[in-house]
Amino acid sequence: MNKFPVLEIFGPTIQGEGMVVGRKTMFVRTAGCDYSCSWCDSAFTWDGSAKDEIERLTAEDIFARLKEIGGNQFDHVTVSGGNPALLKKLHELIDLLHEAGIEVALETQGSRWQEWFTDIDDLTISPKPPSSKMLTDWGILDDIVARLREGDRLSHTSLKVVIFNDEDLAYAEKVHERYPNLPFYLQVGNDELEENQAPNLAQHLLDRYEWLINRVVESSKLNKVRVLPQVHALVWGNKRGV
Amino acid sequence: MNKFPVLEIFGPTIQGEGMVVGRKTMFVRTAGCDYSCSWCDSAFTWDGSAKDEIERLTAEDIFARLKEIGGNQFDHVTVSGGNPALLKKLHELIDLLHEAGIEVALETQGSRWQEWFTDIDDLTISPKPPSSKMLTDWGILDDIVARLREGDRLSHTSLKVVIFNDEDLAYAEKVHERYPNLPFYLQVGNDELEENQAPNLAQHLLDRYEWLINRVVESSKLNKVRVLPQVHALVWGNKRGV
Ligand code: SF4
Ligand code: SF4
């Protein structure tokens, strides 16, 4: 069996963002990313700072750990990263979870296709806006969306763009115009990753959220849209493992 | 054409709760309710305090008002109350909106069936827990869910229970066990309706949200569940018309 680089397994908690916001879930965080976003809130997954914490686990190891921690208090697992779409054989884990009646969510920036994308119950593709300093490969993104459409998976898929400024919002409009039939989520960017007082962060992020709502309300290009904060950041601030 | 009792038309803003939380939407608030929940956050719709503000509007009047206020910046309308399920001919409004390519969401406590329920795109049924001091008529609720199932509308329907205390949570478990196939949302109750400082309210509601998350995490009866705050209350506090 394949071994996957895993940095964290925790929960149950709630999904803090995107298409299944609020869903009771366990988290499996994989190591490694092909991007290096300027504002990455999980930089420890790829910048080497947590490399001693990476475990190499099989799908069965991961499943056993999930059951050990989560008992019978979950039926949903979120795989996050880093970019879990770097892992070719992740279907081994997805299949094992599905056999146990557990749903699987996964988030990736949309820089790589994997065949197992069509098995994910809640697939979030989150292309990165200009503030990240990354460049979107539109050809790859088009290809991913086309394959998901062919596989009749659009009802299991959403697009999410994190917004820090007006340039990001213009990028989001472009994404939404390009893929108008995909459920579209806008999320307030967290620009205070060093803030360690949860109440201060919450108030700041709620102010930013209000700003983003106002900008979306003004735009006739952003109608079929959902605008969300990261609710876990409102509750727990920048703490890891919750 | 029928005339509907309307108290507020406003937006665009975002839907603050439930199955389409974050969705850019307009609101139409109808007057009148067959309940009188102890903690009702819209008591002005039925307690007589705003009776001079009630307008009697046809579907066409409402649509004209929505366009006047929202321009081309929306494609989604939420009908709330009070209990809009008291209005027999609401299909007149729903049809008009659908003809214009506008989706319709509606929330009701599930005390009455209306034929037009099967036309609603995002139907939230929100039975009221013990803290409301209201009694659930399970026969009516069973009948509503059965009719929605027969009409193949379950993918357009969700259940939502507002939680103030442990007794409410036990009630929620009962609702979820009775209708396990319906998407199920738990929402933090707002027990500070008199607080007029939005930041104070936000911090209090986030504390209550954390409490609710912890209780749900512990329960193996509440797995396929989504737990949400009212994001509009976090941003705008108890202000009306946002
Ligand atoms: S794609 Fe995600 S994990 Fe990778 S650097 Fe960007 S924000 Fe971080
Ligand atoms: S059902 Fe809703 S509108 Fe009616 S009293 Fe209860 S909370 Fe208020």
Short mmCIF file of N, CA and C in Angstrom, two decimals, chain B residues 7 14 26-27 45 60 81 87 90 106 135 161 183 215 219:
data_model
loop_
_atom_site.label_atom_id
_atom_site.label_comp_id
_atom_site.label_asym_id
_atom_site.label_seq_id
_atom_site.Cartn_x
_atom_site.Cartn_y
_atom_site.Cartn_z
N LEU B 7 -43.96 43.37 5.31
CA LEU B 7 -43.40 44.29 6.30
C LEU B 7 -42.09 44.92 5.87
N ILE B 14 -26.64 39.40 2.23
CA ILE B 14 -26.40 37.96 2.17
C ILE B 14 -27.38 37.25 3.10
N MET B 26 -32.06 39.02 -1.95
CA MET B 26 -32.98 40.05 -1.49
C MET B 26 -33.90 39.41 -0.46
N PHE B 27 -34.46 40.21 0.45
CA PHE B 27 -35.41 39.68 1.43
C PHE B 27 -36.79 40.30 1.26
N THR B 45 -43.28 41.08 13.50
CA THR B 45 -44.11 40.60 12.38
C THR B 45 -45.47 40.10 12.84
N GLU B 60 -46.93 41.32 -8.29
CA GLU B 60 -46.32 42.28 -9.22
C GLU B 60 -45.76 43.51 -8.50
N GLY B 81 -40.49 35.56 7.46
CA GLY B 81 -41.64 36.06 8.18
C GLY B 81 -41.26 36.51 9.56
N LEU B 87 -49.60 31.97 3.80
CA LEU B 87 -50.10 32.65 2.59
C LEU B 87 -50.38 31.65 1.49
N LEU B 90 -49.06 32.17 -2.47
CA LEU B 90 -47.71 32.71 -2.66
C LEU B 90 -47.07 32.25 -3.98
N LEU B 106 -37.19 30.06 1.16
CA LEU B 106 -38.27 30.37 2.10
C LEU B 106 -38.06 29.58 3.38
N LEU B 135 -45.22 23.94 20.85
CA LEU B 135 -45.29 22.48 20.75
C LEU B 135 -45.29 22.07 19.28
N VAL B 161 -32.75 23.53 13.24
CA VAL B 161 -33.23 23.71 14.60
C VAL B 161 -32.32 24.73 15.30
N PRO B 183 -31.11 17.06 4.90
CA PRO B 183 -29.97 17.88 5.35
C PRO B 183 -30.35 18.60 6.64
N ARG B 215 -20.79 20.49 21.98
CA ARG B 215 -21.87 19.55 22.31
C ARG B 215 -22.15 18.61 21.14
N SER B 219 -21.62 14.22 20.52
CA SER B 219 -22.79 13.36 20.29
C SER B 219 -22.61 12.47 19.07
#
